Amino acid sequence: MSEASLQGKLKYDVEYKAPVDKIHEFWSRGISDLPKISPNIIQNIQLVEVSWGNEGCIHNGLRAEIYKLQSHWRHILDYYRSFKFILDQVTPKGNGGSLASWTLEYEKLSENVPDPISLRDESVNLNKAVSAYLSQA
């Protein structure tokens, strides 16, 4: 099987009960709050290197050069060579809410590894927790 067939993308949307500016601010500066927002998904984030607010900077909790993450997602690296979450766009919706469009890019270690549907689902759950947090802030 070719290396290209081991790579994939999952696209998904998450509705937020918060305006676009709050979502942008959280994902560009507030990611260190994730353990208190959703401790069942993310237990600890230790900032290693970060450049808050710089356009194009990647805030990906599982890339060691930016964050060290302790969570139940650690086992994922036994099946995937790499993966990253990309916040593609946030669109305003009525009643002060927003729609966040995400892409999960990944590379499997072998052809026998399934697509990371459970990882996408955990990301959706995490985003819902962030939405609830931002709607109270």
PDB file of C-alpha atoms in Angstrom:
ATOM      1  CA  MET A   1       0.000   0.000   0.000  1.00  0.00           C
ATOM      2  CA  SER A   2       1.373   3.414  -0.886  1.00  0.00           C
ATOM      3  CA  GLU A   3       2.326   5.964   1.734  1.00  0.00           C
ATOM      4  CA  ALA A   4      -0.256   8.367   0.312  1.00  0.00           C
ATOM      5  CA  SER A   5      -3.056   5.904   1.088  1.00  0.00           C
ATOM      6  CA  LEU A   6      -2.020   5.933   4.749  1.00  0.00           C
ATOM      7  CA  GLN A   7      -2.734   9.661   4.955  1.00  0.00           C
ATOM      8  CA  GLY A   8      -6.198  11.057   5.407  1.00  0.00           C
ATOM      9  CA  LYS A   9      -8.399  13.910   6.505  1.00  0.00           C
ATOM     10  CA  LEU A  10     -11.627  14.034   8.458  1.00  0.00           C
ATOM     11  CA  LYS A  11     -13.638  17.242   8.221  1.00  0.00           C
ATOM     12  CA  TYR A  12     -16.272  18.139  10.795  1.00  0.00           C
ATOM     13  CA  ASP A  13     -18.198  21.091  12.195  1.00  0.00           C
ATOM     14  CA  VAL A  14     -18.947  22.062  15.775  1.00  0.00           C
ATOM     15  CA  GLU A  15     -21.584  24.578  16.848  1.00  0.00           C
ATOM     16  CA  TYR A  16     -20.506  27.037  19.523  1.00  0.00           C
ATOM     17  CA  LYS A  17     -22.684  29.134  21.818  1.00  0.00           C
ATOM     18  CA  ALA A  18     -20.098  31.900  21.608  1.00  0.00           C
ATOM     19  CA  PRO A  19     -19.158  34.598  19.089  1.00  0.00           C
ATOM     20  CA  VAL A  20     -16.301  34.233  16.618  1.00  0.00           C
ATOM     21  CA  ASP A  21     -13.942  36.570  18.521  1.00  0.00           C
ATOM     22  CA  LYS A  22     -14.209  34.530  21.751  1.00  0.00           C
ATOM     23  CA  ILE A  23     -13.486  31.303  19.879  1.00  0.00           C
ATOM     24  CA  HIS A  24     -10.474  32.808  18.128  1.00  0.00           C
ATOM     25  CA  GLU A  25      -9.163  34.234  21.397  1.00  0.00           C
ATOM     26  CA  PHE A  26      -9.531  30.880  23.156  1.00  0.00           C
ATOM     27  CA  TRP A  27      -7.803  28.773  20.496  1.00  0.00           C
ATOM     28  CA  SER A  28      -5.013  31.326  20.047  1.00  0.00           C
ATOM     29  CA  ARG A  29      -4.383  32.200  23.727  1.00  0.00           C
ATOM     30  CA  GLY A  30      -6.502  30.136  26.103  1.00  0.00           C
ATOM     31  CA  ILE A  31      -5.629  26.562  25.227  1.00  0.00           C
ATOM     32  CA  SER A  32      -3.817  26.100  28.543  1.00  0.00           C
ATOM     33  CA  ASP A  33      -7.278  26.176  30.198  1.00  0.00           C
ATOM     34  CA  LEU A  34      -8.296  22.891  28.529  1.00  0.00           C
ATOM     35  CA  PRO A  35      -7.491  20.679  31.559  1.00  0.00           C
ATOM     36  CA  LYS A  36      -9.871  22.653  33.794  1.00  0.00           C
ATOM     37  CA  ILE A  37     -12.542  22.843  31.080  1.00  0.00           C
ATOM     38  CA  SER A  38     -12.531  19.144  30.228  1.00  0.00           C
ATOM     39  CA  PRO A  39     -10.335  17.122  32.613  1.00  0.00           C
ATOM     40  CA  ASN A  40     -11.880  13.856  31.427  1.00  0.00           C
ATOM     41  CA  ILE A  41     -10.344  14.429  27.975  1.00  0.00           C
ATOM     42  CA  ILE A  42      -7.191  16.440  28.745  1.00  0.00           C
ATOM     43  CA  GLN A  43      -5.531  16.101  32.120  1.00  0.00           C
ATOM     44  CA  ASN A  44      -2.477  18.316  31.682  1.00  0.00           C
ATOM     45  CA  ILE A  45      -0.894  20.668  29.188  1.00  0.00           C
ATOM     46  CA  GLN A  46       2.620  21.928  29.717  1.00  0.00           C
ATOM     47  CA  LEU A  47       3.639  24.785  27.463  1.00  0.00           C
ATOM     48  CA  VAL A  48       7.014  24.085  25.908  1.00  0.00           C
ATOM     49  CA  GLU A  49       7.127  26.690  23.175  1.00  0.00           C
ATOM     50  CA  VAL A  50       4.439  29.018  21.962  1.00  0.00           C
ATOM     51  CA  SER A  51       4.049  32.214  19.978  1.00  0.00           C
ATOM     52  CA  TRP A  52       0.624  33.473  21.006  1.00  0.00           C
ATOM     53  CA  GLY A  53      -1.344  35.341  18.427  1.00  0.00           C
ATOM     54  CA  ASN A  54       1.120  35.076  15.568  1.00  0.00           C
ATOM     55  CA  GLU A  55      -0.697  34.501  12.317  1.00  0.00           C
ATOM     56  CA  GLY A  56      -0.203  30.997  11.019  1.00  0.00           C
ATOM     57  CA  CYS A  57       1.133  29.602  14.277  1.00  0.00           C
ATOM     58  CA  ILE A  58      -0.026  26.090  15.072  1.00  0.00           C
ATOM     59  CA  HIS A  59      -1.567  25.373  18.445  1.00  0.00           C
ATOM     60  CA  ASN A  60      -1.740  21.612  18.454  1.00  0.00           C
ATOM     61  CA  GLY A  61      -1.809  19.947  21.859  1.00  0.00           C
ATOM     62  CA  LEU A  62      -0.137  16.803  20.593  1.00  0.00           C
ATOM     63  CA  ARG A  63       2.916  18.253  18.849  1.00  0.00           C
ATOM     64  CA  ALA A  64       5.771  17.983  21.317  1.00  0.00           C
ATOM     65  CA  GLU A  65       7.507  21.119  20.108  1.00  0.00           C
ATOM     66  CA  ILE A  66       4.542  23.185  21.249  1.00  0.00           C
ATOM     67  CA  TYR A  67       2.927  21.204  24.046  1.00  0.00           C
ATOM     68  CA  LYS A  68       3.441  18.113  26.107  1.00  0.00           C
ATOM     69  CA  LEU A  69       0.084  16.531  26.726  1.00  0.00           C
ATOM     70  CA  GLN A  70      -0.938  13.864  29.185  1.00  0.00           C
ATOM     71  CA  SER A  71      -4.281  12.371  28.305  1.00  0.00           C
ATOM     72  CA  HIS A  72      -5.926   9.158  27.316  1.00  0.00           C
ATOM     73  CA  TRP A  73      -5.066  10.096  23.710  1.00  0.00           C
ATOM     74  CA  ARG A  74      -1.435   9.047  24.254  1.00  0.00           C
ATOM     75  CA  HIS A  75      -2.121   5.543  22.910  1.00  0.00           C
ATOM     76  CA  ILE A  76      -3.095   7.079  19.568  1.00  0.00           C
ATOM     77  CA  LEU A  77       0.587   7.398  18.685  1.00  0.00           C
ATOM     78  CA  ASP A  78       0.772   3.592  18.701  1.00  0.00           C
ATOM     79  CA  TYR A  79      -1.414   3.629  15.564  1.00  0.00           C
ATOM     80  CA  TYR A  80      -0.777   6.953  13.851  1.00  0.00           C
ATOM     81  CA  ARG A  81       2.539   8.408  12.724  1.00  0.00           C
ATOM     82  CA  SER A  82       1.114  11.896  13.002  1.00  0.00           C
ATOM     83  CA  PHE A  83      -2.101  13.807  13.356  1.00  0.00           C
ATOM     84  CA  LYS A  84      -3.091  17.414  13.782  1.00  0.00           C
ATOM     85  CA  PHE A  85      -6.254  19.385  14.299  1.00  0.00           C
ATOM     86  CA  ILE A  86      -6.744  22.438  12.103  1.00  0.00           C
ATOM     87  CA  LEU A  87      -9.370  25.077  12.813  1.00  0.00           C
ATOM     88  CA  ASP A  88     -10.244  25.988   9.238  1.00  0.00           C
ATOM     89  CA  GLN A  89     -12.900  28.627   9.740  1.00  0.00           C
ATOM     90  CA  VAL A  90     -15.332  30.038  12.276  1.00  0.00           C
ATOM     91  CA  THR A  91     -18.568  31.457  10.887  1.00  0.00           C
ATOM     92  CA  PRO A  92     -21.007  33.626  12.852  1.00  0.00           C
ATOM     93  CA  LYS A  93     -24.507  32.220  13.337  1.00  0.00           C
ATOM     94  CA  GLY A  94     -27.672  33.733  14.766  1.00  0.00           C
ATOM     95  CA  ASN A  95     -28.147  34.345  18.500  1.00  0.00           C
ATOM     96  CA  GLY A  96     -24.439  35.110  19.029  1.00  0.00           C
ATOM     97  CA  GLY A  97     -23.293  31.581  18.205  1.00  0.00           C
ATOM     98  CA  SER A  98     -20.763  30.336  15.673  1.00  0.00           C
ATOM     99  CA  LEU A  99     -19.959  27.316  13.555  1.00  0.00           C
ATOM    100  CA  ALA A 100     -16.355  26.078  13.724  1.00  0.00           C
ATOM    101  CA  SER A 101     -15.099  23.979  10.812  1.00  0.00           C
ATOM    102  CA  TRP A 102     -12.243  21.609  11.670  1.00  0.00           C
ATOM    103  CA  THR A 103      -9.973  19.221   9.785  1.00  0.00           C
ATOM    104  CA  LEU A 104      -8.198  16.297  11.415  1.00  0.00           C
ATOM    105  CA  GLU A 105      -5.204  15.351   9.259  1.00  0.00           C
ATOM    106  CA  TYR A 106      -3.535  12.041  10.056  1.00  0.00           C
ATOM    107  CA  GLU A 107      -1.090   9.433   8.843  1.00  0.00           C
ATOM    108  CA  LYS A 108      -1.604   5.802   9.825  1.00  0.00           C
ATOM    109  CA  LEU A 109       1.306   3.535  10.732  1.00  0.00           C
ATOM    110  CA  SER A 110      -0.156   0.704   8.626  1.00  0.00           C
ATOM    111  CA  GLU A 111      -3.053  -0.072   6.321  1.00  0.00           C
ATOM    112  CA  ASN A 112      -4.675  -2.146   9.097  1.00  0.00           C
ATOM    113  CA  VAL A 113      -5.258   0.940  11.253  1.00  0.00           C
ATOM    114  CA  PRO A 114      -8.791   2.384  11.021  1.00  0.00           C
ATOM    115  CA  ASP A 115      -9.537   6.037  10.396  1.00  0.00           C
ATOM    116  CA  PRO A 116      -9.393   7.963  13.706  1.00  0.00           C
ATOM    117  CA  ILE A 117     -13.152   8.375  14.123  1.00  0.00           C
ATOM    118  CA  SER A 118     -12.911   8.129  17.923  1.00  0.00           C
ATOM    119  CA  LEU A 119     -10.278  10.875  17.962  1.00  0.00           C
ATOM    120  CA  ARG A 120     -12.557  13.106  15.894  1.00  0.00           C
ATOM    121  CA  ASP A 121     -15.434  12.333  18.276  1.00  0.00           C
ATOM    122  CA  GLU A 122     -13.277  13.256  21.288  1.00  0.00           C
ATOM    123  CA  SER A 123     -12.396  16.519  19.559  1.00  0.00           C
ATOM    124  CA  VAL A 124     -16.098  17.252  19.061  1.00  0.00           C
ATOM    125  CA  ASN A 125     -16.719  16.550  22.766  1.00  0.00           C
ATOM    126  CA  LEU A 126     -13.812  18.797  23.737  1.00  0.00           C
ATOM    127  CA  ASN A 127     -15.136  21.583  21.498  1.00  0.00           C
ATOM    128  CA  LYS A 128     -18.580  21.264  23.097  1.00  0.00           C
ATOM    129  CA  ALA A 129     -16.991  21.656  26.530  1.00  0.00           C
ATOM    130  CA  VAL A 130     -15.101  24.738  25.301  1.00  0.00           C
ATOM    131  CA  SER A 131     -18.365  26.116  23.904  1.00  0.00           C
ATOM    132  CA  ALA A 132     -20.072  25.728  27.281  1.00  0.00           C
ATOM    133  CA  TYR A 133     -17.091  27.369  29.010  1.00  0.00           C
ATOM    134  CA  LEU A 134     -17.055  30.321  26.605  1.00  0.00           C
ATOM    135  CA  SER A 135     -20.811  30.848  26.858  1.00  0.00           C
ATOM    136  CA  GLN A 136     -20.404  31.325  30.632  1.00  0.00           C
ATOM    137  CA  ALA A 137     -17.393  33.639  30.384  1.00  0.00           C
TER     138      ALA A 137
END
